[in-house]
Amino acid sequence: MTTSPPLAIEHTRVATLRGNEVLHDHTVLVRNGRIERLGPSALLPAPADATRIDGSACTLLPGLCDMHVHLLPSGIDPTEGVPDEASAWAQAEAYLKRLLDAGLTTVRNMAGTPWHLRVRDAVNAGRIPGPRIVTAGPILETRFSFAAMAAFGKLVTSVEQGRAEVHAQAAAGYDFIKVYNDLDPDIYDAIVATARELGLPVAGHVPFGKGLFGALAARQDSIEHFRSYDFALDVREPAGKERFVGWLHSTPARMRELAERTAEAGSWNVPTLVIEEALARSIKGDSADAPWIEATTDQTDLRSVFSPAALAAIAEGLPLRQQLLAAMDHSGARLLAGSDCPGCGLIPGQSLHRELQLMVQAGLSPLRALQTATANAAEYLGLRGQQGQIIEGQRADLLLIEGNATSDLAALSNVRGVATAGTWHTPAGESS
């Protein structure tokens, strides 16, 4: 059995993400994919055979986790510019490289196909470079919320069919179950119960018929985009029934109440503020340059999914979502970072950096925001103690950036290099 030489990242600032701990002028020594030692550089010389990385004027972080992505492509599809398997692999590797170049070492794919299982297994086995992948199967609904759902969803129209689909996805090897808007409450309950029996998390939107409090009572593992909070936030009597409008009719007290109830339930939230910002830009026709967006979304596409009232509420809703995020953090509710790339033209990787910056705008400290993409993600994935912090014995998923990300997350755009299980990559493409 051959082993790669050790890796030594020297003279660097280390944000361990163990609380607010920041170590200065330290060396991190990696061997066989794990963090073997860390200590003051003056006291921890690099082994003679080590690959040495100068971390001066840099910050070393745990690798970042984007907990809401959609991996491209979804398989061979000539209508989508993927005519054969060779093209599919080439496009998948290019997409994964963009994620890795931005410092992402784990991603959660929110709508999966058998093709995604093949890509996941290839990455996780080290056959192709990329971030570790966990993936849902096809999204489950009783009626498709919009026409495009047919491409990546599965209709379940009875309790029995819901249970059977969870068993089928578990047998296929998917990592979790994704639920969506228009899923009947009794079928949702059966899906959640069956997933629990099989040890699979349940994530996604909150079905309209179930409502936020029903999902919290069911202990849905993660709620995406603060879905269904809009209805619960509306303090009008009677509350409105239009999606997203409830954000405009909430109060700080109501936000605190929902944050506390969420904390008590233990469900995680993935706010995806960045895609809400991107939607708002598209609605307002704001085409100003933003390094995390490749293109704005066509107004016709938006109107095919959202009503005029919903679009107006989305356009003004980001500051209110940030207020709820701050209330969640203050209450101890559990938070994860996710981008929803490449939706709305979001750039893989850079959009997660922007998500963390929007969290800081909401009032979180830079280190607290980083925890949502590192230590918190590891806890959610059942990998606490194995990844997500820079601690001896943990998997060596690491991100070295130029500058001080402990005080300014803008530094995340300056990636010097990334380690996945101890293998060193640079944005220019070299690995060692």
Short mmCIF file of C-alpha atoms in Angstrom, two decimals:
data_model
loop_
_atom_site.label_atom_id
_atom_site.label_comp_id
_atom_site.label_asym_id
_atom_site.label_seq_id
_atom_site.Cartn_x
_atom_site.Cartn_y
_atom_site.Cartn_z
CA MET A 1 0.00 0.00 0.00
CA THR A 2 1.40 3.41 -0.98
CA THR A 3 0.87 6.51 1.09
CA SER A 4 1.22 10.13 0.06
CA PRO A 5 3.83 12.29 1.76
CA PRO A 6 2.70 14.38 4.72
CA LEU A 7 1.45 17.92 4.19
CA ALA A 8 2.63 20.80 6.38
CA ILE A 9 0.86 24.18 6.27
CA GLU A 10 3.21 26.50 8.14
CA HIS A 11 3.21 29.91 9.82
CA THR A 12 -0.49 30.48 9.36
CA ARG A 13 -3.44 31.83 11.29
CA VAL A 14 -5.70 28.89 12.17
CA ALA A 15 -9.42 29.36 12.80
CA THR A 16 -10.17 25.97 14.29
CA LEU A 17 -13.95 26.63 14.42
CA ARG A 18 -13.87 25.17 17.89
CA GLY A 19 -15.84 28.09 19.28
CA ASN A 20 -14.02 31.36 18.59
CA GLU A 21 -10.53 29.86 18.85
CA VAL A 22 -7.96 31.45 16.54
CA LEU A 23 -4.32 30.36 16.69
CA HIS A 24 -1.49 32.49 15.30
CA ASP A 25 1.76 31.44 13.58
CA HIS A 26 0.84 27.78 13.73
CA THR A 27 1.65 24.74 11.65
CA VAL A 28 -0.88 22.05 10.76
CA LEU A 29 0.61 18.68 9.88
CA VAL A 30 -1.48 16.28 7.80
CA ARG A 31 -0.71 12.61 7.26
CA ASN A 32 -2.79 9.90 5.58
CA GLY A 33 -5.77 12.19 5.12
CA ARG A 34 -6.02 13.25 8.77
CA ILE A 35 -4.82 16.17 10.84
CA GLU A 36 -1.95 14.60 12.76
CA ARG A 37 -0.71 17.57 14.75
CA LEU A 38 -1.05 21.32 15.08
CA GLY A 39 1.05 23.64 17.14
CA PRO A 40 3.20 26.79 17.15
CA SER A 41 5.41 26.78 14.07
CA ALA A 42 8.49 27.41 16.20
CA LEU A 43 7.84 24.14 18.03
CA LEU A 44 6.53 21.97 15.18
CA PRO A 45 9.04 21.58 12.34
CA ALA A 46 7.84 20.02 9.11
CA PRO A 47 9.02 16.46 8.42
CA ALA A 48 11.78 16.21 5.83
CA ASP A 49 9.51 14.45 3.34
CA ALA A 50 6.54 16.81 3.77
CA THR A 51 4.95 18.93 1.08
CA ARG A 52 5.37 22.37 2.66
CA ILE A 53 2.88 25.21 2.17
CA ASP A 54 3.78 28.70 3.39
CA GLY A 55 0.68 30.04 5.15
CA SER A 56 2.10 33.43 6.09
CA ALA A 57 -0.50 36.23 5.91
CA CYS A 58 -3.15 33.57 5.36
CA THR A 59 -6.00 32.02 7.33
CA LEU A 60 -6.52 28.26 7.49
CA LEU A 61 -10.14 27.17 7.85
CA PRO A 62 -11.95 23.86 7.74
CA GLY A 63 -13.20 23.20 4.23
CA LEU A 64 -16.58 24.77 3.54
CA CYS A 65 -19.85 22.86 3.14
CA ASP A 66 -22.62 24.11 0.85
CA MET A 67 -25.69 22.41 2.23
CA HIS A 68 -28.00 23.27 -0.68
CA VAL A 69 -26.72 22.77 -4.21
CA HIS A 70 -27.99 21.24 -7.44
CA LEU A 71 -25.20 19.34 -9.15
CA LEU A 72 -24.95 19.54 -12.92
CA PRO A 73 -25.48 17.70 -15.12
CA SER A 74 -28.27 15.39 -13.95
CA GLY A 75 -27.28 12.71 -16.46
CA ILE A 76 -27.10 12.11 -20.19
CA ASP A 77 -29.66 14.33 -21.92
CA PRO A 78 -29.03 15.56 -25.49
CA THR A 79 -31.72 18.24 -25.08
CA GLU A 80 -29.62 19.74 -22.27
CA GLY A 81 -26.33 19.60 -24.14
CA VAL A 82 -25.18 16.30 -22.62
CA PRO A 83 -25.18 13.91 -25.60
CA ASP A 84 -23.19 11.01 -24.16
CA GLU A 85 -21.45 9.66 -21.07
CA ALA A 86 -18.11 11.25 -21.89
CA SER A 87 -19.77 14.66 -22.05
CA ALA A 88 -21.59 14.01 -18.79
CA TRP A 89 -18.39 13.16 -16.97
CA ALA A 90 -16.55 16.14 -18.45
CA GLN A 91 -19.31 18.53 -17.38
CA ALA A 92 -19.57 16.99 -13.93
CA GLU A 93 -15.83 17.27 -13.34
CA ALA A 94 -15.81 20.90 -14.50
CA TYR A 95 -18.68 21.75 -12.15
CA LEU A 96 -17.03 19.98 -9.23
CA LYS A 97 -13.78 21.81 -9.92
CA ARG A 98 -15.55 25.16 -9.60
CA LEU A 99 -16.83 24.11 -6.19
CA LEU A 100 -13.45 22.83 -5.07
CA ASP A 101 -11.60 25.91 -6.34
CA ALA A 102 -13.82 28.04 -4.08
CA GLY A 103 -12.92 26.00 -1.00
CA LEU A 104 -15.96 23.72 -0.84
CA THR A 105 -15.07 20.25 0.40
CA THR A 106 -18.60 18.92 1.05
CA VAL A 107 -21.88 19.58 -0.76
CA ARG A 108 -25.45 18.38 -0.26
CA ASN A 109 -27.23 17.78 -3.57
CA MET A 110 -30.92 18.54 -3.21
CA ALA A 111 -32.39 16.65 -6.18
CA GLY A 112 -30.72 13.43 -7.22
CA THR A 113 -30.73 10.92 -10.05
CA PRO A 114 -28.91 7.59 -10.56
CA TRP A 115 -26.24 9.62 -12.37
CA HIS A 116 -25.59 11.62 -9.21
CA LEU A 117 -25.01 8.39 -7.29
CA ARG A 118 -22.28 7.48 -9.77
CA VAL A 119 -20.66 10.91 -9.45
CA ARG A 120 -20.90 10.80 -5.64
CA ASP A 121 -19.27 7.39 -5.49
CA ALA A 122 -16.49 8.42 -7.89
CA VAL A 123 -15.66 11.52 -5.84
CA ASN A 124 -15.96 9.87 -2.46
CA ALA A 125 -13.71 7.01 -3.61
CA GLY A 126 -11.11 9.50 -4.85
CA ARG A 127 -11.42 8.56 -8.53
CA ILE A 128 -12.18 12.15 -9.56
CA PRO A 129 -11.44 15.35 -7.61
CA GLY A 130 -14.24 17.24 -5.98
CA PRO A 131 -16.02 17.93 -2.72
CA ARG A 132 -17.55 15.06 -0.80
CA ILE A 133 -21.15 14.60 -1.95
CA VAL A 134 -24.31 13.62 -0.10
CA THR A 135 -27.38 13.45 -2.30
CA ALA A 136 -31.13 13.22 -2.15
CA GLY A 137 -33.09 11.15 -4.62
CA PRO A 138 -35.95 12.49 -6.73
CA ILE A 139 -38.00 15.13 -4.90
CA LEU A 140 -41.32 13.85 -3.56
CA GLU A 141 -44.64 15.61 -4.20
CA THR A 142 -48.27 14.54 -4.57
CA ARG A 143 -48.82 17.08 -7.36
CA PHE A 144 -45.98 18.89 -9.08
CA SER A 145 -45.78 22.52 -7.94
CA PHE A 146 -44.68 23.64 -11.39
CA ALA A 147 -44.02 21.95 -14.71
CA ALA A 148 -40.23 21.78 -14.41
CA MET A 149 -40.56 19.57 -11.32
CA ALA A 150 -41.33 16.62 -13.59
CA ALA A 151 -37.66 16.50 -14.61
CA PHE A 152 -36.35 15.87 -11.10
CA GLY A 153 -39.35 14.89 -8.98
CA LYS A 154 -41.44 11.82 -8.27
CA LEU A 155 -45.19 11.83 -7.69
CA VAL A 156 -46.42 9.91 -4.64
CA THR A 157 -50.21 9.88 -4.45
CA SER A 158 -50.88 7.49 -1.56
CA VAL A 159 -49.46 6.60 1.83
CA GLU A 160 -48.42 3.20 0.50
CA GLN A 161 -46.65 4.73 -2.47
CA GLY A 162 -44.88 7.21 -0.21
CA ARG A 163 -43.53 4.45 2.02
CA ALA A 164 -42.50 2.38 -0.99
CA GLU A 165 -40.63 5.29 -2.56
CA VAL A 166 -38.63 5.89 0.62
CA HIS A 167 -37.67 2.20 0.67
CA ALA A 168 -36.72 2.39 -3.01
CA GLN A 169 -34.53 5.46 -2.53
CA ALA A 170 -32.85 3.88 0.50
CA ALA A 171 -32.15 0.70 -1.46
CA ALA A 172 -30.73 2.73 -4.36
CA GLY A 173 -28.26 4.37 -1.97
CA TYR A 174 -29.52 7.94 -1.69
CA ASP A 175 -28.44 9.71 1.50
CA PHE A 176 -31.65 11.54 2.45
CA ILE A 177 -35.24 12.19 1.39
CA LYS A 178 -36.32 15.52 -0.15
CA VAL A 179 -39.93 16.67 0.32
CA TYR A 180 -41.61 19.59 -1.41
CA ASN A 181 -44.51 22.02 -1.46
CA ASP A 182 -47.53 20.05 -2.66
CA LEU A 183 -47.24 16.84 -0.66
CA ASP A 184 -50.39 15.63 1.11
CA PRO A 185 -50.06 15.68 4.93
CA ASP A 186 -50.80 11.98 5.47
CA ILE A 187 -48.30 11.00 2.80
CA TYR A 188 -45.73 13.38 4.32
CA ASP A 189 -46.23 11.73 7.73
CA ALA A 190 -45.74 8.28 6.22
CA ILE A 191 -42.59 9.41 4.40
CA VAL A 192 -41.09 10.92 7.55
CA ALA A 193 -41.92 7.83 9.65
CA THR A 194 -40.47 5.44 7.06
CA ALA A 195 -37.34 7.53 6.64
CA ARG A 196 -36.84 7.48 10.42
CA GLU A 197 -37.14 3.69 10.44
CA LEU A 198 -34.46 3.47 7.74
CA GLY A 199 -32.16 6.08 9.27
CA LEU A 200 -32.55 8.64 6.48
CA PRO A 201 -32.88 12.38 7.20
CA VAL A 202 -35.81 14.29 5.69
CA ALA A 203 -35.10 17.73 4.22
CA GLY A 204 -36.75 20.20 1.92
CA HIS A 205 -39.66 22.59 1.71
CA VAL A 206 -42.54 22.44 4.18
CA PRO A 207 -45.63 21.03 2.42
CA PHE A 208 -48.40 23.61 2.25
CA GLY A 209 -50.92 21.27 3.85
CA LYS A 210 -48.63 20.45 6.75
CA GLY A 211 -47.52 23.94 7.70
CA LEU A 212 -44.55 25.07 9.73
CA PHE A 213 -45.77 23.83 13.09
CA GLY A 214 -46.64 20.44 11.62
CA ALA A 215 -43.14 20.12 10.17
CA LEU A 216 -41.55 21.18 13.46
CA ALA A 217 -43.70 18.66 15.33
CA ALA A 218 -42.57 15.98 12.87
CA ARG A 219 -38.95 17.01 13.50
CA GLN A 220 -38.22 17.55 9.81
CA ASP A 221 -34.44 17.46 9.83
CA SER A 222 -33.86 20.56 7.73
CA ILE A 223 -36.09 23.26 6.30
CA GLU A 224 -34.87 25.03 3.16
CA HIS A 225 -35.24 28.74 2.31
CA PHE A 226 -37.29 29.45 5.49
CA ARG A 227 -40.20 27.92 3.56
CA SER A 228 -43.57 28.16 5.36
CA TYR A 229 -42.24 30.72 7.82
CA ASP A 230 -43.93 33.33 5.62
CA PHE A 231 -47.39 31.98 6.51
CA ALA A 232 -46.56 31.58 10.20
CA LEU A 233 -45.07 35.08 10.45
CA ASP A 234 -48.20 36.84 9.20
CA VAL A 235 -49.83 38.55 12.21
CA ARG A 236 -52.91 39.73 10.34
CA GLU A 237 -56.32 38.35 11.30
CA PRO A 238 -57.01 36.35 9.29
CA ALA A 239 -53.52 35.73 7.94
CA GLY A 240 -53.04 35.95 4.20
CA LYS A 241 -52.77 32.88 1.99
CA GLU A 242 -50.43 34.36 -0.64
CA ARG A 243 -46.91 32.94 -0.59
CA PHE A 244 -44.12 35.23 0.72
CA VAL A 245 -46.46 38.12 1.54
CA GLY A 246 -46.46 37.20 5.23
CA TRP A 247 -42.88 38.48 5.48
CA LEU A 248 -44.27 41.99 4.99
CA HIS A 249 -46.80 41.55 7.82
CA SER A 250 -44.64 40.23 10.64
CA THR A 251 -43.24 41.77 13.82
CA PRO A 252 -39.98 41.29 15.74
CA ALA A 253 -41.96 39.62 18.52
CA ARG A 254 -43.45 37.10 16.10
CA MET A 255 -40.01 36.38 14.68
CA ARG A 256 -38.64 35.73 18.17
CA GLU A 257 -41.56 33.42 18.91
CA LEU A 258 -40.99 31.33 15.78
CA ALA A 259 -37.23 31.26 16.36
CA GLU A 260 -37.75 29.94 19.88
CA ARG A 261 -40.21 27.29 18.70
CA THR A 262 -37.75 26.23 16.02
CA ALA A 263 -34.96 25.95 18.58
CA GLU A 264 -37.16 23.81 20.82
CA ALA A 265 -38.02 21.49 17.93
CA GLY A 266 -34.37 21.03 16.95
CA SER A 267 -34.93 21.33 13.20
CA TRP A 268 -32.14 22.88 11.15
CA ASN A 269 -32.73 25.79 8.77
CA VAL A 270 -30.85 26.52 5.55
CA PRO A 271 -31.86 30.14 4.82
CA THR A 272 -30.31 30.44 1.29
CA LEU A 273 -30.37 34.22 1.56
CA VAL A 274 -28.22 34.55 -1.54
CA ILE A 275 -30.83 33.13 -3.90
CA GLU A 276 -33.45 35.41 -2.38
CA GLU A 277 -31.09 38.30 -3.08
CA ALA A 278 -30.61 37.05 -6.64
CA LEU A 279 -34.38 36.75 -7.13
CA ALA A 280 -34.86 40.28 -5.83
CA ARG A 281 -32.22 41.59 -8.25
CA SER A 282 -33.97 39.87 -11.15
CA ILE A 283 -37.40 41.19 -10.14
CA LYS A 284 -36.05 44.73 -9.86
CA GLY A 285 -34.08 44.46 -13.10
CA ASP A 286 -30.79 45.08 -11.28
CA SER A 287 -28.04 43.94 -13.65
CA ALA A 288 -25.11 45.49 -11.77
CA ASP A 289 -22.04 43.30 -11.65
CA ALA A 290 -21.94 40.83 -8.77
CA PRO A 291 -19.11 38.26 -8.60
CA TRP A 292 -21.47 35.55 -7.34
CA ILE A 293 -24.03 35.82 -10.18
CA GLU A 294 -23.49 34.83 -13.82
CA ALA A 295 -26.85 36.04 -15.16
CA THR A 296 -30.17 37.35 -13.89
CA THR A 297 -33.34 35.27 -14.26
CA ASP A 298 -35.78 36.13 -17.03
CA GLN A 299 -38.91 37.90 -15.82
CA THR A 300 -41.11 35.55 -17.85
CA ASP A 301 -39.67 32.55 -16.04
CA LEU A 302 -40.33 34.17 -12.68
CA ARG A 303 -43.93 35.02 -13.55
CA SER A 304 -44.54 31.40 -14.54
CA VAL A 305 -43.77 30.30 -10.97
CA PHE A 306 -44.72 33.24 -8.70
CA SER A 307 -47.77 35.51 -8.54
CA PRO A 308 -47.36 39.31 -8.83
CA ALA A 309 -47.96 39.68 -5.08
CA ALA A 310 -45.37 37.02 -4.31
CA LEU A 311 -42.83 38.66 -6.62
CA ALA A 312 -43.38 42.03 -4.94
CA ALA A 313 -42.86 40.45 -1.52
CA ILE A 314 -39.71 38.62 -2.62
CA ALA A 315 -38.30 41.89 -3.97
CA GLU A 316 -38.51 43.48 -0.51
CA GLY A 317 -38.05 40.42 1.68
CA LEU A 318 -34.30 39.98 2.16
CA PRO A 319 -33.89 42.33 5.17
CA LEU A 320 -36.82 40.58 6.86
CA ARG A 321 -35.26 37.18 6.26
CA GLN A 322 -32.07 38.51 7.80
CA GLN A 323 -34.04 39.65 10.85
CA LEU A 324 -35.46 36.15 11.26
CA LEU A 325 -31.97 34.69 10.84
CA ALA A 326 -30.67 36.92 13.64
CA ALA A 327 -33.57 35.86 15.86
CA MET A 328 -32.83 32.22 15.08
CA ASP A 329 -29.18 32.64 16.00
CA HIS A 330 -30.05 34.48 19.21
CA SER A 331 -32.52 31.75 20.23
CA GLY A 332 -30.07 28.92 19.60
CA ALA A 333 -31.92 27.53 16.58
CA ARG A 334 -29.67 25.41 14.39
CA LEU A 335 -28.42 26.97 11.16
CA LEU A 336 -26.67 25.70 8.05
CA ALA A 337 -25.23 27.57 5.07
CA GLY A 338 -26.49 26.82 1.58
CA SER A 339 -26.65 28.70 -1.71
CA ASP A 340 -29.11 26.87 -4.03
CA CYS A 341 -26.60 27.26 -6.86
CA PRO A 342 -26.79 27.31 -9.82
CA GLY A 343 -30.36 28.61 -9.48
CA CYS A 344 -30.95 32.22 -10.60
CA GLY A 345 -27.52 32.29 -12.20
CA LEU A 346 -25.63 31.77 -8.94
CA ILE A 347 -21.98 30.84 -9.42
CA PRO A 348 -20.97 27.60 -7.67
CA GLY A 349 -18.73 28.34 -4.71
CA GLN A 350 -18.74 32.12 -4.84
CA SER A 351 -22.45 32.09 -4.05
CA LEU A 352 -21.74 30.32 -0.76
CA HIS A 353 -19.19 33.01 0.10
CA ARG A 354 -21.91 35.59 -0.51
CA GLU A 355 -24.34 33.62 1.66
CA LEU A 356 -21.92 33.85 4.58
CA GLN A 357 -21.46 37.59 4.00
CA LEU A 358 -25.25 38.06 4.09
CA MET A 359 -25.30 36.23 7.42
CA VAL A 360 -22.74 38.69 8.75
CA GLN A 361 -24.90 41.56 7.48
CA ALA A 362 -27.72 40.03 9.53
CA GLY A 363 -25.64 40.33 12.69
CA LEU A 364 -23.66 37.10 12.98
CA SER A 365 -19.92 37.41 13.57
CA PRO A 366 -17.67 36.13 10.77
CA LEU A 367 -16.69 33.11 12.86
CA ARG A 368 -20.31 32.39 13.73
CA ALA A 369 -21.24 32.52 10.05
CA LEU A 370 -18.34 30.22 9.18
CA GLN A 371 -19.58 27.71 11.74
CA THR A 372 -22.78 27.27 9.73
CA ALA A 373 -20.66 26.03 6.80
CA THR A 374 -18.21 23.91 8.81
CA ALA A 375 -18.84 22.59 12.32
CA ASN A 376 -22.63 22.87 12.06
CA ALA A 377 -22.67 21.03 8.74
CA ALA A 378 -20.57 18.23 10.21
CA GLU A 379 -22.99 17.90 13.11
CA TYR A 380 -25.99 17.77 10.79
CA LEU A 381 -24.32 15.09 8.66
CA GLY A 382 -23.53 12.96 11.69
CA LEU A 383 -19.81 13.69 11.30
CA ARG A 384 -19.20 15.69 14.45
CA GLY A 385 -15.68 14.94 15.63
CA GLN A 386 -14.72 13.70 12.17
CA GLN A 387 -14.73 16.91 10.09
CA GLY A 388 -15.71 20.56 10.31
CA GLN A 389 -12.99 21.73 12.71
CA ILE A 390 -9.20 21.86 12.70
CA ILE A 391 -8.50 19.40 15.48
CA GLU A 392 -6.03 16.54 15.65
CA GLY A 393 -7.57 13.35 14.30
CA GLN A 394 -10.18 14.99 12.07
CA ARG A 395 -10.36 14.51 8.32
CA ALA A 396 -8.04 16.99 6.62
CA ASP A 397 -10.57 19.02 4.65
CA LEU A 398 -8.93 22.44 4.76
CA LEU A 399 -9.13 25.84 3.09
CA LEU A 400 -6.20 28.26 2.99
CA ILE A 401 -7.07 31.83 2.03
CA GLU A 402 -5.02 34.99 1.76
CA GLY A 403 -6.10 37.53 4.35
CA ASN A 404 -7.99 37.35 7.62
CA ALA A 405 -11.39 35.71 7.25
CA THR A 406 -11.90 35.86 10.99
CA SER A 407 -12.61 39.57 10.59
CA ASP A 408 -13.66 39.97 6.94
CA LEU A 409 -15.32 37.24 4.88
CA ALA A 410 -14.45 39.09 1.68
CA ALA A 411 -11.13 37.25 2.04
CA LEU A 412 -12.89 34.02 1.05
CA SER A 413 -12.52 35.03 -2.59
CA ASN A 414 -8.72 34.79 -2.27
CA VAL A 415 -8.30 31.00 -2.21
CA ARG A 416 -4.68 29.91 -1.95
CA GLY A 417 -5.38 26.18 -1.81
CA VAL A 418 -7.72 23.46 -0.64
CA ALA A 419 -7.13 20.05 0.92
CA THR A 420 -9.63 17.21 0.56
CA ALA A 421 -8.73 14.32 2.85
CA GLY A 422 -5.18 15.66 2.83
CA THR A 423 -4.79 15.96 -0.96
CA TRP A 424 -3.73 19.50 -1.81
CA HIS A 425 -5.36 21.36 -4.70
CA THR A 426 -4.82 24.88 -5.99
CA PRO A 427 -7.27 26.90 -8.09
CA ALA A 428 -4.74 26.72 -10.93
CA GLY A 429 -5.30 22.98 -10.98
CA GLU A 430 -2.25 21.37 -9.37
CA SER A 431 -2.76 18.56 -6.85
CA SER A 432 -0.30 16.94 -4.51
#
